[in-house]
mmCIF file of C-alpha atoms in Angstrom:
data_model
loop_
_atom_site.group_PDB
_atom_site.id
_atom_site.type_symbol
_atom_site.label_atom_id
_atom_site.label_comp_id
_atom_site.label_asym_id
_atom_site.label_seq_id
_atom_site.Cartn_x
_atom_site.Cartn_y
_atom_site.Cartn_z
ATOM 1 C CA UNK M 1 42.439 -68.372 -29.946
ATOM 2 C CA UNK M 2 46.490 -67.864 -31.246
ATOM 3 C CA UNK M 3 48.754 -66.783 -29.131
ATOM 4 C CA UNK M 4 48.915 -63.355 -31.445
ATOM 5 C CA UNK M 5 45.201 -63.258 -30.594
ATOM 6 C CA UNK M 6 45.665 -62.965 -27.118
ATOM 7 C CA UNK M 7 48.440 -60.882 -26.701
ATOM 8 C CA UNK M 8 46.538 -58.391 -28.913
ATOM 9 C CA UNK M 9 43.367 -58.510 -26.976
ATOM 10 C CA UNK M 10 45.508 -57.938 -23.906
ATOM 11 C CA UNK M 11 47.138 -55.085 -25.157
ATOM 12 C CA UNK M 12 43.981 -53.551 -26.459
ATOM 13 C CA UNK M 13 41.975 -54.088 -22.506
ATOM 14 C CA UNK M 14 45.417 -52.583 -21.466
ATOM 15 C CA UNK M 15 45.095 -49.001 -23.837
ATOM 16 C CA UNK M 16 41.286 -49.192 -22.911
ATOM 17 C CA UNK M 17 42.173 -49.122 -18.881
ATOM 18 C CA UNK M 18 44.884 -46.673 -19.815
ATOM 19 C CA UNK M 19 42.841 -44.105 -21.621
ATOM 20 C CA UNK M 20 40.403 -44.624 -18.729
ATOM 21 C CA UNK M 21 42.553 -43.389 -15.918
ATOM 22 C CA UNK M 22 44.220 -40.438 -17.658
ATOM 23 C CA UNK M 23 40.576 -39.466 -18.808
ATOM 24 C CA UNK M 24 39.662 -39.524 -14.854
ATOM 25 C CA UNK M 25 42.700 -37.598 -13.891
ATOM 26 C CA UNK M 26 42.210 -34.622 -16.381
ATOM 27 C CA UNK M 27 38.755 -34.708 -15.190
ATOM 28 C CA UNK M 28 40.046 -34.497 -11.836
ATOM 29 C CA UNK M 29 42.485 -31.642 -12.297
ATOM 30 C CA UNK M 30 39.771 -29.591 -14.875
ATOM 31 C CA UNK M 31 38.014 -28.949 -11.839
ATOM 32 C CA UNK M 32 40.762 -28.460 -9.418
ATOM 33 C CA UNK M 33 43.166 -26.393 -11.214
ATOM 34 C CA UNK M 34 42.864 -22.490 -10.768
ATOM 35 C CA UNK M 35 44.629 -20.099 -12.965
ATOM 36 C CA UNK M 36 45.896 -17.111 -11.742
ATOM 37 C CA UNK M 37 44.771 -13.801 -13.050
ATOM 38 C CA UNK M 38 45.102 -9.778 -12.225
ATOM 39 C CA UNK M 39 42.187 -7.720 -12.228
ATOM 40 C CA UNK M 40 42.876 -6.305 -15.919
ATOM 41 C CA UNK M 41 43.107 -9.986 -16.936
ATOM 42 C CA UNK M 42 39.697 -10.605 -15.109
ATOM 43 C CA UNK M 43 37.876 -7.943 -17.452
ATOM 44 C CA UNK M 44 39.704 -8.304 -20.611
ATOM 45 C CA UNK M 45 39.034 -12.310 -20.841
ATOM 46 C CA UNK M 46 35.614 -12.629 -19.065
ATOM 47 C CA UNK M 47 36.072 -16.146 -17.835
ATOM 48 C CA UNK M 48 33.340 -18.599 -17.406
ATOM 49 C CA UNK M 49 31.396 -18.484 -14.226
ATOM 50 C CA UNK M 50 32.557 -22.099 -14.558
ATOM 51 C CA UNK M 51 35.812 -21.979 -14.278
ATOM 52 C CA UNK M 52 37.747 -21.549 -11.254
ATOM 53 C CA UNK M 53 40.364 -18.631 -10.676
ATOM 54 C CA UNK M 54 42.875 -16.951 -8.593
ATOM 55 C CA UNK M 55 42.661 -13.080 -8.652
ATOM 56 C CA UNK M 56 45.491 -10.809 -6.933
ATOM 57 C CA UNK M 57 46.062 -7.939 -6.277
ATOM 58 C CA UNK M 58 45.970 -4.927 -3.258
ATOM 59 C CA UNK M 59 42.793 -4.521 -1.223
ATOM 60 C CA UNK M 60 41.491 -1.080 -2.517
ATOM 61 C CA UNK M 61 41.227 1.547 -0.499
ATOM 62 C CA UNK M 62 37.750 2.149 1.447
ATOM 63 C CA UNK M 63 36.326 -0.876 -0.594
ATOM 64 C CA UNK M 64 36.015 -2.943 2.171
ATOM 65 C CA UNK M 65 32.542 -3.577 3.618
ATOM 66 C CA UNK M 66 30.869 -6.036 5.672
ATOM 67 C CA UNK M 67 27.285 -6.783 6.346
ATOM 68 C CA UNK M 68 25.459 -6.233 9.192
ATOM 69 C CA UNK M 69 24.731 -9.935 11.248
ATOM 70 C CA UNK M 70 26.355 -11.683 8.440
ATOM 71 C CA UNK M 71 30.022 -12.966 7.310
ATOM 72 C CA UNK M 72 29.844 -11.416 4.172
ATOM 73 C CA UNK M 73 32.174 -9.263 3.039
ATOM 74 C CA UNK M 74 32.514 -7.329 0.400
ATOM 75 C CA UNK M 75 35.927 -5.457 -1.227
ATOM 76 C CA UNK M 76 37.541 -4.660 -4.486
ATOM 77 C CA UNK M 77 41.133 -6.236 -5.410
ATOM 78 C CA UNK M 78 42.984 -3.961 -7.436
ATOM 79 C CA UNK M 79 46.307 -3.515 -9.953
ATOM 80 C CA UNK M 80 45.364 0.363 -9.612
ATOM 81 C CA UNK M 81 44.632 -0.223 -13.569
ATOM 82 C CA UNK M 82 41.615 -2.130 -12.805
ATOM 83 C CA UNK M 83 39.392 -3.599 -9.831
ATOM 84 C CA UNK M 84 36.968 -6.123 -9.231
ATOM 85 C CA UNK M 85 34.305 -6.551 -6.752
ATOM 86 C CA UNK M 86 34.918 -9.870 -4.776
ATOM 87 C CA UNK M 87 32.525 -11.072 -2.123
ATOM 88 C CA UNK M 88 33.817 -13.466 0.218
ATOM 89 C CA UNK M 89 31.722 -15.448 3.181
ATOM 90 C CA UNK M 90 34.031 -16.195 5.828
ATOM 91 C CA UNK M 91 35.939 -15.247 8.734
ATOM 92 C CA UNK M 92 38.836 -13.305 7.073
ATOM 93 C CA UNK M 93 42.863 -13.858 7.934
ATOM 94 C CA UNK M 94 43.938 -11.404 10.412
ATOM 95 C CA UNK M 95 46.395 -10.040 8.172
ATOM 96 C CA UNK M 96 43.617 -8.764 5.795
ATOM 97 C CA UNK M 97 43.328 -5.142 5.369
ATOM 98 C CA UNK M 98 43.078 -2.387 2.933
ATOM 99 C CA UNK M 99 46.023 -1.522 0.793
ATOM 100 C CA UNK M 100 47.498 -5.325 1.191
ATOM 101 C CA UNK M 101 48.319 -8.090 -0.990
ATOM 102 C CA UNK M 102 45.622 -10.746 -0.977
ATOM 103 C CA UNK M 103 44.928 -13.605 -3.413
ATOM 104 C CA UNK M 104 41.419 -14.780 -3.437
ATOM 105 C CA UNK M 105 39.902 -18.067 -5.377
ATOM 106 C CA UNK M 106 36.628 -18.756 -6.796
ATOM 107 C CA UNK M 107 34.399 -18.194 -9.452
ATOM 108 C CA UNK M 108 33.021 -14.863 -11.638
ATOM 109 C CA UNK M 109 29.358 -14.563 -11.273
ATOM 110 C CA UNK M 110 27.676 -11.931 -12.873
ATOM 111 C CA UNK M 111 30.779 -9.761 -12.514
ATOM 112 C CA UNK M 112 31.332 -9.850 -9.291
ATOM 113 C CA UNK M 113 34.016 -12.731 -7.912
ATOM 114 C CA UNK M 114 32.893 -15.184 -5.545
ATOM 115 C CA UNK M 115 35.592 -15.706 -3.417
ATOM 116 C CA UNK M 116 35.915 -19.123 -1.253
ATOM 117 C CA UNK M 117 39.489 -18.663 0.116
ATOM 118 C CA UNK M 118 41.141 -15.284 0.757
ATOM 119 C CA UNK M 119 44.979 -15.684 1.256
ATOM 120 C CA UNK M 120 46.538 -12.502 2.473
ATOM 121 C CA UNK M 121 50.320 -11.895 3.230
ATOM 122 C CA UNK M 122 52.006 -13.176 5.854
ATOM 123 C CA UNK M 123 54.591 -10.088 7.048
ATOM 124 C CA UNK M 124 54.860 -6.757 5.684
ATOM 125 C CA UNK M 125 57.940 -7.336 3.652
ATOM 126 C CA UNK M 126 56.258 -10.669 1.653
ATOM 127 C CA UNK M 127 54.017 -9.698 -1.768
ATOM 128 C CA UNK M 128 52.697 -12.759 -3.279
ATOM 129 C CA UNK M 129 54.890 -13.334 -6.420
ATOM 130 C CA UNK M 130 51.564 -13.262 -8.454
ATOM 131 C CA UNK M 131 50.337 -10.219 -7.308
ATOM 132 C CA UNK M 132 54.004 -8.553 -7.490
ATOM 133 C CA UNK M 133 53.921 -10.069 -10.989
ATOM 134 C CA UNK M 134 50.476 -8.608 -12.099
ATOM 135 C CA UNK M 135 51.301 -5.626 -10.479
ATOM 136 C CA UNK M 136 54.520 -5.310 -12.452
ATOM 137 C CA UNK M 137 52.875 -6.624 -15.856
ATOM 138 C CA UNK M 138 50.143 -3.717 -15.293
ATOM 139 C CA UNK M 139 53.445 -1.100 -14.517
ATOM 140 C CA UNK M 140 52.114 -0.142 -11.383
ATOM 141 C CA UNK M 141 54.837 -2.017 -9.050
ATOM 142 C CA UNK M 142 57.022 0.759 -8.611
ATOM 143 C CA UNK M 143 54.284 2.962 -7.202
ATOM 144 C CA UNK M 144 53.168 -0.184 -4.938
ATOM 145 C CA UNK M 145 56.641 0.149 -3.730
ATOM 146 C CA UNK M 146 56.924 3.720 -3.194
ATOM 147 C CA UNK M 147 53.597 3.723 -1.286
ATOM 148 C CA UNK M 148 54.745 0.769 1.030
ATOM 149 C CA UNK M 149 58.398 2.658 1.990
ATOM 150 C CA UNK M 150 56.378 5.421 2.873
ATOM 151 C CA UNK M 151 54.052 4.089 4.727
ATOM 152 C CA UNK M 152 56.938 2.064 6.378
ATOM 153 C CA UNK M 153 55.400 -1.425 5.933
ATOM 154 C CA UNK M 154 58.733 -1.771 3.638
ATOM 155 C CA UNK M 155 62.319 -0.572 4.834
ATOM 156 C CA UNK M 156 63.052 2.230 1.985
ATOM 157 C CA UNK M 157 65.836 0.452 -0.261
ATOM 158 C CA UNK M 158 67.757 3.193 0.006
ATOM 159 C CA UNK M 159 68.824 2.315 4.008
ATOM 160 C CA UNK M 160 67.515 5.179 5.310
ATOM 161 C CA UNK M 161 65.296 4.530 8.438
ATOM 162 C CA UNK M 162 62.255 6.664 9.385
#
């Protein structure tokens, strides 16, 4: 074998072990990576029970509902354009409640989202950028905003105290 010969069979193993690691690296991240979507985005796209999401949004009001002598719990995350049901199994954070920012990830089945992590805020002042953003992309922020100064989970930007 030439010398020409060798260094192109090297090269060629080398491309070969190449395309073999990124190939096991996209494969990795495919089923790691979850995109973030709002509620509206939930219903308009209909994504695959197979792919894995984010959904934000507020914890609707009187949606919340656990089961008796289980961990299941069942809610509705809203943009107040849109909601979808989410059931979650799980000891929730303590910050959970109706009303509050949560992101939850998991999978659509059957149109209902099956939650494996709920995230919720951490203080009353803190939105999670992607709810605030799908909240402001379905126009609803500024009434998100107005209901938290008066319910004085937000100091009114105004400086008045109540």
């Amino acid at each position: 074998m030439k010398r020409k010969h060798k260094r192109l069979t090297f090269v060629l193993i080398a491309l070969g072990l190449l395309a073999s690691a990124v190939g096991l690296v996209l494969s990795a991240l495919d089923e790691n990576i979850a995109f973030f979507f709002g509620p509206t985005d939930v219903l308009a796209k209909n994504p695959s029970p197979d792919r894995r999401l984010r959904v934000g949004g507020l914890v609707e009001q009187g949606s919340v509902k656990k089961a008796a002598g289980s961990s299941e719990t069942n809610f509705r995350i809203t943009d107040l354009n849109a909601a979808v049901p989410v059931v979650y199994k799980g000891i929730l954070p303590d910050l959970f409640r109706e009303g509050q920012g949560v992101v939850a990830e998991g999978r659509m089945r059957d149109g209902v989202f099956v939650a494996d992590e709920v995230l919720a805020k951490h203080d009353e002042n803190y939105m999670p950028p992607e709810v605030a953003d799908a909240l402001k992309k379905s126009g609803q922020w500024q009434h998100v905003k107005d209901s938290l100064e008066q319910s004085g989970q937000m100091p009114p930007k105004d400086g008045t105290a109540k």
